[in-house]
mmCIF file of C-alpha atoms in Angstrom:
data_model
loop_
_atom_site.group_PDB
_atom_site.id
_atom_site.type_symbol
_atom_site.label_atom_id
_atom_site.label_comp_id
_atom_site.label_asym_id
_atom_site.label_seq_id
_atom_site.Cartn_x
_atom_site.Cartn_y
_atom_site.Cartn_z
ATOM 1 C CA UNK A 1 91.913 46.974 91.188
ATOM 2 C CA UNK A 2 92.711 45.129 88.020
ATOM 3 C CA UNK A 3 95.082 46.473 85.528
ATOM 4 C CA UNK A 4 95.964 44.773 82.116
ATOM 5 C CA UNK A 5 99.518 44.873 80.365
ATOM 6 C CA UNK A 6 100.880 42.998 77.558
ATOM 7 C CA UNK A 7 97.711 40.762 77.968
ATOM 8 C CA UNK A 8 98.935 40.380 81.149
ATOM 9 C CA UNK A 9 96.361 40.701 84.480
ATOM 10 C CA UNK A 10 98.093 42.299 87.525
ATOM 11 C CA UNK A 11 95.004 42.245 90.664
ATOM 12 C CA UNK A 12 95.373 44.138 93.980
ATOM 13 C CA UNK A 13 92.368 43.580 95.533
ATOM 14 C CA UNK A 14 90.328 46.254 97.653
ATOM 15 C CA UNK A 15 89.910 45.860 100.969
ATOM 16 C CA UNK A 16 89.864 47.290 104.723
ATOM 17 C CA UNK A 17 93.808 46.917 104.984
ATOM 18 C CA UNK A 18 95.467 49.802 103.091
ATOM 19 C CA UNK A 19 99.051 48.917 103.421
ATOM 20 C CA UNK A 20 98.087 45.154 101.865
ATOM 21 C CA UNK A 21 96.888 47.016 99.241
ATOM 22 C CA UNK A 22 99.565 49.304 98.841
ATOM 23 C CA UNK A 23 102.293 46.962 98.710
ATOM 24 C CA UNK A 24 100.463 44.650 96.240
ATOM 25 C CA UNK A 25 100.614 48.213 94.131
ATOM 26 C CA UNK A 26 104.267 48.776 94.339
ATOM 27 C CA UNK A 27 104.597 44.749 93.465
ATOM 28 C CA UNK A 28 102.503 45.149 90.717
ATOM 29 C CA UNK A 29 104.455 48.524 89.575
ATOM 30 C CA UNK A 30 107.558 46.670 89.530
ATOM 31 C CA UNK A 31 106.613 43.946 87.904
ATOM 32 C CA UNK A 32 104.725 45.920 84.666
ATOM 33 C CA UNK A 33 108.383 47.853 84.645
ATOM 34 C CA UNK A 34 110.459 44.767 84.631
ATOM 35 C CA UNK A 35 108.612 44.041 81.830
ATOM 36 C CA UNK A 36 109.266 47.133 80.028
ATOM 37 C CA UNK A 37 112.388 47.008 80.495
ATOM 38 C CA UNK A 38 112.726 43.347 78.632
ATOM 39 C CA UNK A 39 110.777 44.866 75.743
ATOM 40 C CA UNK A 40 112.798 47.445 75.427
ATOM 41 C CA UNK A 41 115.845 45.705 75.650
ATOM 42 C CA UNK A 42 114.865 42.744 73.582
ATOM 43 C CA UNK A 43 114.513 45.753 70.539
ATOM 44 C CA UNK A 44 117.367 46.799 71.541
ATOM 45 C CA UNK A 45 119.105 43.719 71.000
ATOM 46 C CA UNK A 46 117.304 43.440 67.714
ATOM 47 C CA UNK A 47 118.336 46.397 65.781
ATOM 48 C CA UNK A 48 121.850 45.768 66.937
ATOM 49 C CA UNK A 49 121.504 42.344 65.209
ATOM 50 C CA UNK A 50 120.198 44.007 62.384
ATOM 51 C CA UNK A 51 120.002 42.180 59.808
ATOM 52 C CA UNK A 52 120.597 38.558 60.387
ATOM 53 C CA UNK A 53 117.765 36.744 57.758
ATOM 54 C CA UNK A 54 116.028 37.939 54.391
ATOM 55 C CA UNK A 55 114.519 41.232 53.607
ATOM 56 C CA UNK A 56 111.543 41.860 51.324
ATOM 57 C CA UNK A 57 110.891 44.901 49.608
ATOM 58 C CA UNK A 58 106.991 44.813 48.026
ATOM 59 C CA UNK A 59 106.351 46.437 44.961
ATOM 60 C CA UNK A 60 102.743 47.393 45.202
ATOM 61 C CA UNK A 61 102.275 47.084 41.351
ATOM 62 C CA UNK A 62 102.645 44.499 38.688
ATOM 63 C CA UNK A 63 106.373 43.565 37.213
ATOM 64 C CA UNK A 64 107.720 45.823 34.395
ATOM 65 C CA UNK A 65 106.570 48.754 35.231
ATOM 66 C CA UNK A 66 108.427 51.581 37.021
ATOM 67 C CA UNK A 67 108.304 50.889 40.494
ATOM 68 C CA UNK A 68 109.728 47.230 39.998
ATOM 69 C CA UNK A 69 112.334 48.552 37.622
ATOM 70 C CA UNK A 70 114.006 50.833 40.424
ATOM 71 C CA UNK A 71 113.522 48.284 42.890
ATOM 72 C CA UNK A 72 115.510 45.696 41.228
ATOM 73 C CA UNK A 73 118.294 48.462 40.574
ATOM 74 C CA UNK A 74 118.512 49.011 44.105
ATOM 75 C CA UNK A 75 117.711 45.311 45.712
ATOM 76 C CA UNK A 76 121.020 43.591 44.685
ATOM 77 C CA UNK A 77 122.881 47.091 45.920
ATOM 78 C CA UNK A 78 121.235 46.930 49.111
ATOM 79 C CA UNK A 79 121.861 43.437 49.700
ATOM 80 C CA UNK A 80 125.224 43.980 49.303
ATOM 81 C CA UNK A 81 125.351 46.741 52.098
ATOM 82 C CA UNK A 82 123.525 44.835 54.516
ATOM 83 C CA UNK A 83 124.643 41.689 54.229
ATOM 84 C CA UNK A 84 121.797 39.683 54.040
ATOM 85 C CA UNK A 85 119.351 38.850 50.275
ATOM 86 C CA UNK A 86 117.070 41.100 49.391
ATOM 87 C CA UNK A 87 114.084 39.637 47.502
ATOM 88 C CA UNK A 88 111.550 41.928 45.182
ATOM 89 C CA UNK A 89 108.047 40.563 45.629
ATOM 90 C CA UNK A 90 105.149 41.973 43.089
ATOM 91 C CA UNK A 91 101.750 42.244 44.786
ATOM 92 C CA UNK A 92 100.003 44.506 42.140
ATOM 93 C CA UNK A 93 96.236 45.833 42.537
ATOM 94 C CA UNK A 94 93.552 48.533 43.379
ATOM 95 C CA UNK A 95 96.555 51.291 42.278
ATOM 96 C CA UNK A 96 99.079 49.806 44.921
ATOM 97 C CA UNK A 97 96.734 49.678 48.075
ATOM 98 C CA UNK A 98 96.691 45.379 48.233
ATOM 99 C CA UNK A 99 100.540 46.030 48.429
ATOM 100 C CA UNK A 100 100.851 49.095 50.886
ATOM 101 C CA UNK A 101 97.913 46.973 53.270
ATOM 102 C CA UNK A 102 100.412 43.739 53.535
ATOM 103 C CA UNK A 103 103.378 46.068 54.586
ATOM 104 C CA UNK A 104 101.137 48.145 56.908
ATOM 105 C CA UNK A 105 100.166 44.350 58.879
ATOM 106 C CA UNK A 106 103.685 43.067 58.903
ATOM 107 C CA UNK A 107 105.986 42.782 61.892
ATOM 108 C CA UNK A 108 107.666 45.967 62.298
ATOM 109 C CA UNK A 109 111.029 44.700 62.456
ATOM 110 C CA UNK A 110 112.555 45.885 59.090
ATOM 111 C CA UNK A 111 112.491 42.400 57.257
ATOM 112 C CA UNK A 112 109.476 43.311 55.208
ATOM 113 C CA UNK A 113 109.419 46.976 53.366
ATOM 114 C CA UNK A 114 107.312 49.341 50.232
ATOM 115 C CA UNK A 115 108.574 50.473 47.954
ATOM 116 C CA UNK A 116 105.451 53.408 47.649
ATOM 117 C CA UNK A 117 104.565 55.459 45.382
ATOM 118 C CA UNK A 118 102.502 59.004 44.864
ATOM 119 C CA UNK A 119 99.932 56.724 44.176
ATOM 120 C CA UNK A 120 99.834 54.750 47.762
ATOM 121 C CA UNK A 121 100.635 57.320 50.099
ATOM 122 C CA UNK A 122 98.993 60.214 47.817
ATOM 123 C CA UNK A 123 96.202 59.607 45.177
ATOM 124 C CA UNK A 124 94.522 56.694 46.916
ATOM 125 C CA UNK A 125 93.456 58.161 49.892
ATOM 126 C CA UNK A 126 91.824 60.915 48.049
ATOM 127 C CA UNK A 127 90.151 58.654 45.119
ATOM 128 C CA UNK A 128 88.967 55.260 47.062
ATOM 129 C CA UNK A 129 86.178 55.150 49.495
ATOM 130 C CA UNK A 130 87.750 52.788 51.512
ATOM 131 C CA UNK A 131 91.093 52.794 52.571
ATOM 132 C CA UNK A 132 92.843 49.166 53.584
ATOM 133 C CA UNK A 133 95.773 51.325 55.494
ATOM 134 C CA UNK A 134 96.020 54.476 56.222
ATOM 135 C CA UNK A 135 99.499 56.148 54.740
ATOM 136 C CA UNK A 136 100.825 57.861 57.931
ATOM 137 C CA UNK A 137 99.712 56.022 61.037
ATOM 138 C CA UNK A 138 100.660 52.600 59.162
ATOM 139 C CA UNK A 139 104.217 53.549 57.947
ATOM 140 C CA UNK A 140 107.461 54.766 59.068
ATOM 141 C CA UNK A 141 109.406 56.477 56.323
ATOM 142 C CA UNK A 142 112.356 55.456 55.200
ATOM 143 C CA UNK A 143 114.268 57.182 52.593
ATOM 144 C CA UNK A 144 112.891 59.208 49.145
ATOM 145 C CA UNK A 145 114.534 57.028 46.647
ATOM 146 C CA UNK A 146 113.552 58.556 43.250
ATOM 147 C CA UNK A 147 110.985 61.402 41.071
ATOM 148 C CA UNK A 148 110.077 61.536 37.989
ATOM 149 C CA UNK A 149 108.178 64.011 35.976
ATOM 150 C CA UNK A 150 105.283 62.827 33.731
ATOM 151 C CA UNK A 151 105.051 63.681 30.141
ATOM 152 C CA UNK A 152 102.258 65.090 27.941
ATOM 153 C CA UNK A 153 101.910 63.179 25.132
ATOM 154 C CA UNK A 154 99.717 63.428 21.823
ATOM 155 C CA UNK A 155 99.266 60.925 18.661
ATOM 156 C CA UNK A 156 101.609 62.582 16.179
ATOM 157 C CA UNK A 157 98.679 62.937 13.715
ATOM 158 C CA UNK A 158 96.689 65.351 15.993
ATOM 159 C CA UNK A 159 96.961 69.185 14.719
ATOM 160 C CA UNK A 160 98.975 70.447 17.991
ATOM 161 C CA UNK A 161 102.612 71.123 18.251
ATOM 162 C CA UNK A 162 102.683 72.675 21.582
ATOM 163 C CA UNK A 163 101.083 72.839 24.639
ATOM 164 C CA UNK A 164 99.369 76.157 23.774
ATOM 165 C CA UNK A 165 98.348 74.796 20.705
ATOM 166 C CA UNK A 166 96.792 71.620 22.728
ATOM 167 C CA UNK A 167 95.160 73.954 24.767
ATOM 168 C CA UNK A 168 93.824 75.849 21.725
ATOM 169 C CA UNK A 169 92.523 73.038 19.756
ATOM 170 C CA UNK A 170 90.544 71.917 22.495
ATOM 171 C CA UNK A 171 88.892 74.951 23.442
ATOM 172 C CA UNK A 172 88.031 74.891 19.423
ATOM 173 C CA UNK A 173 86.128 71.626 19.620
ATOM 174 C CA UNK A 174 84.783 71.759 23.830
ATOM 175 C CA UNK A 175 85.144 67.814 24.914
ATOM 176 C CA UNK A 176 86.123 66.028 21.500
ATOM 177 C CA UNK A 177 89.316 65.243 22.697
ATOM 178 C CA UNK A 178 90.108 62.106 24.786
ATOM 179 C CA UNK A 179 92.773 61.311 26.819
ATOM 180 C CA UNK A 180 94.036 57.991 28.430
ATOM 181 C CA UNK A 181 95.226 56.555 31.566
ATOM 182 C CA UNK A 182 96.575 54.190 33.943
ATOM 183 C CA UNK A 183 93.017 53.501 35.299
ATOM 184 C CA UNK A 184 90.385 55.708 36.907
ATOM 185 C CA UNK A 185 92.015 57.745 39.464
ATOM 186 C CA UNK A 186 95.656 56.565 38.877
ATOM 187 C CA UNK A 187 97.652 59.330 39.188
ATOM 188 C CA UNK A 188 97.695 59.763 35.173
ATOM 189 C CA UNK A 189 94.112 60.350 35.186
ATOM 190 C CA UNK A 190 94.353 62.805 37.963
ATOM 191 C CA UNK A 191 97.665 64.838 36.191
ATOM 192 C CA UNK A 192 95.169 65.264 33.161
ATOM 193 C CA UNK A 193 92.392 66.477 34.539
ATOM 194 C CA UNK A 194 94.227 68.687 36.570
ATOM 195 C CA UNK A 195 95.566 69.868 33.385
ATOM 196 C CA UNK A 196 92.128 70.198 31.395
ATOM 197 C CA UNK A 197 91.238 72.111 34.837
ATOM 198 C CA UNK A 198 94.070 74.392 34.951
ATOM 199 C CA UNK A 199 93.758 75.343 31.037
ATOM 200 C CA UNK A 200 90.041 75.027 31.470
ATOM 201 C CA UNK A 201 89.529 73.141 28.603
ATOM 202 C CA UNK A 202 87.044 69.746 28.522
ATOM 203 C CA UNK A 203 88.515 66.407 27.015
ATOM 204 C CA UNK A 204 86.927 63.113 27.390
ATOM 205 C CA UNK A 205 88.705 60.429 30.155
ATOM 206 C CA UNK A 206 89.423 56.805 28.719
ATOM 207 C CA UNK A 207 90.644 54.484 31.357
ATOM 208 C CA UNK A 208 93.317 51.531 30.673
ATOM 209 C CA UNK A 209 94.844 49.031 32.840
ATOM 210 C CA UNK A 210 97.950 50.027 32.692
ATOM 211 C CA UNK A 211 100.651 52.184 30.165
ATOM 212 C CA UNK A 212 101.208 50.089 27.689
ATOM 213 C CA UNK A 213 97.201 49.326 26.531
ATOM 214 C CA UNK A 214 97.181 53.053 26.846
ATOM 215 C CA UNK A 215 100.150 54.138 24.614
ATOM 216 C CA UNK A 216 99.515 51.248 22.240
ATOM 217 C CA UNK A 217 96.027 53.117 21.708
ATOM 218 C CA UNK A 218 97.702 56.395 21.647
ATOM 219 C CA UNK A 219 99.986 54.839 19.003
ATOM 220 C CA UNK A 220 97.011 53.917 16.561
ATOM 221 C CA UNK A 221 95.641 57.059 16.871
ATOM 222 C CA UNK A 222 92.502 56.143 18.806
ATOM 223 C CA UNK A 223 92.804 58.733 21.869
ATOM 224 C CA UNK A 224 94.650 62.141 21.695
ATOM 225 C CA UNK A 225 97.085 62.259 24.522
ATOM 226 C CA UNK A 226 98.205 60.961 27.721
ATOM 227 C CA UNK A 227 100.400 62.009 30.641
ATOM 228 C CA UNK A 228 102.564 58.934 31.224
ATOM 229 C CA UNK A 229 106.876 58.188 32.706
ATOM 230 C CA UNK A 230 109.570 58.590 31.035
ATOM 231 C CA UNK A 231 110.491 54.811 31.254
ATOM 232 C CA UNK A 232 107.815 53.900 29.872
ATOM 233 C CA UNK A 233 107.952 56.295 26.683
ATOM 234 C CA UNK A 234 111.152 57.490 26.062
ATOM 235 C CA UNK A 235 111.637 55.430 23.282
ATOM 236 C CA UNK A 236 108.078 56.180 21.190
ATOM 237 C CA UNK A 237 109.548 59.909 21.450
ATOM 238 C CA UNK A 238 112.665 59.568 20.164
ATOM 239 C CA UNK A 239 111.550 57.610 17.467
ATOM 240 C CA UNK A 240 109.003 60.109 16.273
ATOM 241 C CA UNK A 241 106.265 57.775 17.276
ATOM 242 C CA UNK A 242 104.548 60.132 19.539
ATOM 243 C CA UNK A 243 104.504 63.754 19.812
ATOM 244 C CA UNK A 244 106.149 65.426 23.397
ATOM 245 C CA UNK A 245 104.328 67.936 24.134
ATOM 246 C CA UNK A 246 105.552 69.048 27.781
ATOM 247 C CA UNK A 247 107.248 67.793 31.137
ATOM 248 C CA UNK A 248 105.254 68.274 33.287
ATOM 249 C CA UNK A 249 107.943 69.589 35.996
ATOM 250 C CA UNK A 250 108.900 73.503 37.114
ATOM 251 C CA UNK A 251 112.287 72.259 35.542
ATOM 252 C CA UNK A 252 113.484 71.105 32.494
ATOM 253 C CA UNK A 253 114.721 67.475 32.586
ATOM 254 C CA UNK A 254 118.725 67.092 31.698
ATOM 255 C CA UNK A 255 117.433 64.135 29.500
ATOM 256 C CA UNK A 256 115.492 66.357 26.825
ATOM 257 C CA UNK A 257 116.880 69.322 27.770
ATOM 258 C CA UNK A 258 115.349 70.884 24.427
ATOM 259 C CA UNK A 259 111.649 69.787 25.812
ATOM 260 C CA UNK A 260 109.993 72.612 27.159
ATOM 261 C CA UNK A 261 107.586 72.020 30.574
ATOM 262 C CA UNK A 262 104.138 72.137 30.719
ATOM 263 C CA UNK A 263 104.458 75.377 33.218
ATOM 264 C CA UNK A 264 106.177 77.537 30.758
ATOM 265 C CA UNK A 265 102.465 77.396 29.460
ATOM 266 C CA UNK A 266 100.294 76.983 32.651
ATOM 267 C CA UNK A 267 102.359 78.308 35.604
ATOM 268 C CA UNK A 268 102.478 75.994 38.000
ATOM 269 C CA UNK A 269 101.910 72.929 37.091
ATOM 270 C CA UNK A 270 103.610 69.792 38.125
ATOM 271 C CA UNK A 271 102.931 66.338 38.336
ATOM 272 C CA UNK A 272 105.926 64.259 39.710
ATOM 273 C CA UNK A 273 106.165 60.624 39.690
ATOM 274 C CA UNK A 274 108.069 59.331 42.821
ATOM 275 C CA UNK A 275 109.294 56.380 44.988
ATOM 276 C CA UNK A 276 109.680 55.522 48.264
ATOM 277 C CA UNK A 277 111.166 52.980 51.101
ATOM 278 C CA UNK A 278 108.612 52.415 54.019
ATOM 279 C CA UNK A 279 108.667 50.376 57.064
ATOM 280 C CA UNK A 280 105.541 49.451 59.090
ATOM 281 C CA UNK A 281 104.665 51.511 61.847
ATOM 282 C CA UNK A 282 107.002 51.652 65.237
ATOM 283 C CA UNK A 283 110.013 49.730 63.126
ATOM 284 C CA UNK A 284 112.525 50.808 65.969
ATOM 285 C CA UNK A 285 114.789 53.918 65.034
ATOM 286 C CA UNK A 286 117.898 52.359 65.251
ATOM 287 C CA UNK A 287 116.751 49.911 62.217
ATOM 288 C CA UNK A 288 114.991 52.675 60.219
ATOM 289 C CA UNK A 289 118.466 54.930 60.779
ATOM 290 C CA UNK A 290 120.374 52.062 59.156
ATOM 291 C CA UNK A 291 118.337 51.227 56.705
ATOM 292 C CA UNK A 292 118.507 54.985 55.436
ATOM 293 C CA UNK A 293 122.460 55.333 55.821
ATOM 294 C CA UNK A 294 122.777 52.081 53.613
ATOM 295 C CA UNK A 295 119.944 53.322 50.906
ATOM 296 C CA UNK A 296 121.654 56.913 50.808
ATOM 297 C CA UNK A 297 125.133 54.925 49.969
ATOM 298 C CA UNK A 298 123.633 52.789 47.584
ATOM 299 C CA UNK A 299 122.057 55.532 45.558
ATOM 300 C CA UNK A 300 125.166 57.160 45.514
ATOM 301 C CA UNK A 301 126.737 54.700 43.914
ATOM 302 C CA UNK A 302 127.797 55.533 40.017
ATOM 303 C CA UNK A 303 126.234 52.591 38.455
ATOM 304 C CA UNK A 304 123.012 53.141 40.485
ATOM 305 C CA UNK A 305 122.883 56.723 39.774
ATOM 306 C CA UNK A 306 123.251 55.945 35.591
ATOM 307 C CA UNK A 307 121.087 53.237 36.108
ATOM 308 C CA UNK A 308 118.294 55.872 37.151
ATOM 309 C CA UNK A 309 119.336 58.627 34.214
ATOM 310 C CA UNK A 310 118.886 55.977 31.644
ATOM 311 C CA UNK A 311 115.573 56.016 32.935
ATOM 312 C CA UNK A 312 114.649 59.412 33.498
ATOM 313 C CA UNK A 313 114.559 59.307 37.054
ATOM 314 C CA UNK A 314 116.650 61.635 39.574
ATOM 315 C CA UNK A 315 118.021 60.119 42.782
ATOM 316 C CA UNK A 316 116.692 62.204 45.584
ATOM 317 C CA UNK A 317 118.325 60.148 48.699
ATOM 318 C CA UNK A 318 118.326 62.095 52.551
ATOM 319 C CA UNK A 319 116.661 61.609 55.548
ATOM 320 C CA UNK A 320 113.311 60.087 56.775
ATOM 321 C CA UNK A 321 111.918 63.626 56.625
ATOM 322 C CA UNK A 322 112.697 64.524 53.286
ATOM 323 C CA UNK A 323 110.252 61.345 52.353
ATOM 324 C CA UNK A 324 107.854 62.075 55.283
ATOM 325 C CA UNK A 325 107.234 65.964 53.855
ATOM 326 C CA UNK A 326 106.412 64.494 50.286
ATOM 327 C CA UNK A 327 103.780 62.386 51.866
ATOM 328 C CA UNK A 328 102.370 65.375 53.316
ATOM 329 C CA UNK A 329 102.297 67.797 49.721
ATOM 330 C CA UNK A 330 100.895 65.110 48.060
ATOM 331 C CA UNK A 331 98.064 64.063 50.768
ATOM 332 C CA UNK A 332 97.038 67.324 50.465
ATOM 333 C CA UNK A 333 97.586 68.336 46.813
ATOM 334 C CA UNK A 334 94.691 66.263 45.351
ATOM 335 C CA UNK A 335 91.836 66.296 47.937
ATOM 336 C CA UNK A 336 90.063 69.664 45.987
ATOM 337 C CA UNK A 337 90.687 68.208 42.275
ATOM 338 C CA UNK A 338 89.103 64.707 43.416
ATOM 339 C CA UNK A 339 86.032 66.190 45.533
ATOM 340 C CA UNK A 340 85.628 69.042 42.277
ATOM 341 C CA UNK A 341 85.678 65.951 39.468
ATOM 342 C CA UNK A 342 83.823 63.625 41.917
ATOM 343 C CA UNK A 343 86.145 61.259 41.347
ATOM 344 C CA UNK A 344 85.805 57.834 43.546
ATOM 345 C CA UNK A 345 86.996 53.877 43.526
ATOM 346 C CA UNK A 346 85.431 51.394 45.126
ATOM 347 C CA UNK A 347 87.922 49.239 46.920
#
């Protein structure tokens, strides 16, 4: 008999004497739970050590945008509660999944995290063909950090004031009106044609790479509305430059509280943008636990908390299973939209 462990060989071999062979089974035993034992105490040891060198958070998109904004809020906080520097590394492309795949390979000791998004442990698993990770077997959640609802926005010239009206004006004229987005099957794309689908109304799909060559567009009047953050256009609104149509929320956000939602109109509807700390898969509990305690104190912080308003986002903080049930809804929430608009990326 040959058995293999920790590419380890342990051989008893067969023969006419039993009791030879037995012993050499209890040896062999013995020695595969010795070894256990020093794995087990060797992660032991390392999660009370916890941390002792440099921790990297990847932010699966390119710098600017949302995602690295909140992680360079938190990094210098976090750093500060643990002890030890915590670097922001951008590793942008394919909506996040280049990013999420490093993490997912990485040593799962708690040195190298994700900041993910609705986008890497939602959208893409739905949208591309090929996946580079897969968003629950590869991860261990951490802590919910942040949400964010999308808003619907329209060129200021276009002849709707409201959602209703939106709604109304494109029934009038059946797929005349365009609307941009991150990029085919970003999670922009997918909020608007879940809305054309839930007011059943047809509008034309112009892809960007990225907000800004989106809103820029919007801004010279060359598409008619877009779902995009509140980072990211907060500003165009209040100065008039674009038109807010809708949050796209169940609630009304405290920073246009005057803003009605897009479900006052179409019941239901909600498209949330949100962020989240993983660790590879089998980072040991003890690590994960105390990387969520100091998270959960960091975004309690007062500075950290404004930090967010100013931005539109609300800190959502908790336990791994807060995070690990958001990963779940929003698996789940896109798989009919995406098979109903055919909509696929190659990798």
């Amino acid at each position: 008999m040959r058995v293999i462990f920790q590419n380890r060989a342990y051989a008893c071999p067969s023969g006419k004497r039993r009791r030879n062979f037995e012993r050499c089974l209890r040896t062999t035993i013995a020695a595969i739970a010795a070894s256990l034992l020093v794995s087990v105490s060797s992660l032991s040891a390392g999660a009370q050590n916890y941390p002792n060198e440099v921790i990297k958070i990847i932010v699966p998109f390119a710098a600017g945008g949302g995602v690295d904004v909140v992680a360079r809020i938190i990094g210098p906080k976090l750093s500060e509660a643990l002890g030890q520097p915590v670097i922001i590394e951008n590793r942008g492309g394919a909506g996040g999944m280049l990013g999420a795949a490093a993490v997912a390979k990485a040593a799962p000791d708690g040195y190298t995290l994700l900041l993910g998004t609705g986008s890497t442990h939602g959208t893409n698993s739905s949208v591309y063909k090929k996946l580079s990770y897969d968003p629950i077997r590869d991860f261990t959640p951490v802590v919910l950090v942040s949400q964010s609802p999308l808003m619907l926005l329209v060129r200021p010239t276009l002849a709707a004031k409201s959602v209703a009206e939106l709604i109304a004006l494109a029934r009038g004229e059946p797929g005349k009106l365009t609307f941009g987005s991150y990029g085919f099957g970003s999670i922009t794309h997918l909020s608007a044609e879940l809305f054309t689908t839930m007011a059943n109304i047809q509008a034309k799909h112009v892809p960007y790479r990225g907000s800004a060559p989106a809103l820029v567009d919007l801004l010279g009047g060359h598409i008619d509305f877009v779902f995009d953050g509140i980072q990211t256009s907060l500003a165009y609104v209040r100065s008039g430059k674009l038109r807010l149509l809708g949050i796209a929320s169940l609630t009304r956000t405290p920073l246009l509280p005057d803003a009605p939602t897009i479900s006052e109109t179409l019941p239901g509807f909600d498209t949330t943008l949100w962020f989240g700390l993983f660790a590879p898969a089998d980072t040991p509990k003890p690590i994960v636990d105390k990387i969520n305690g100091k998270m959960n104190a960091v975004l309690a912080l007062p500075e950290v908390r404004e930090s967010f308003a100013k931005l539109g986002f609300d800190v959502v903080g908790g336990g791994p299973d807060i995070l690990a049930q958001r990963v779940d809804t929003e698996l789940k929430r896109w798989v009919d939209l995406v098979r109903e608009k055919n909509i696929n990326v190659e990798p």
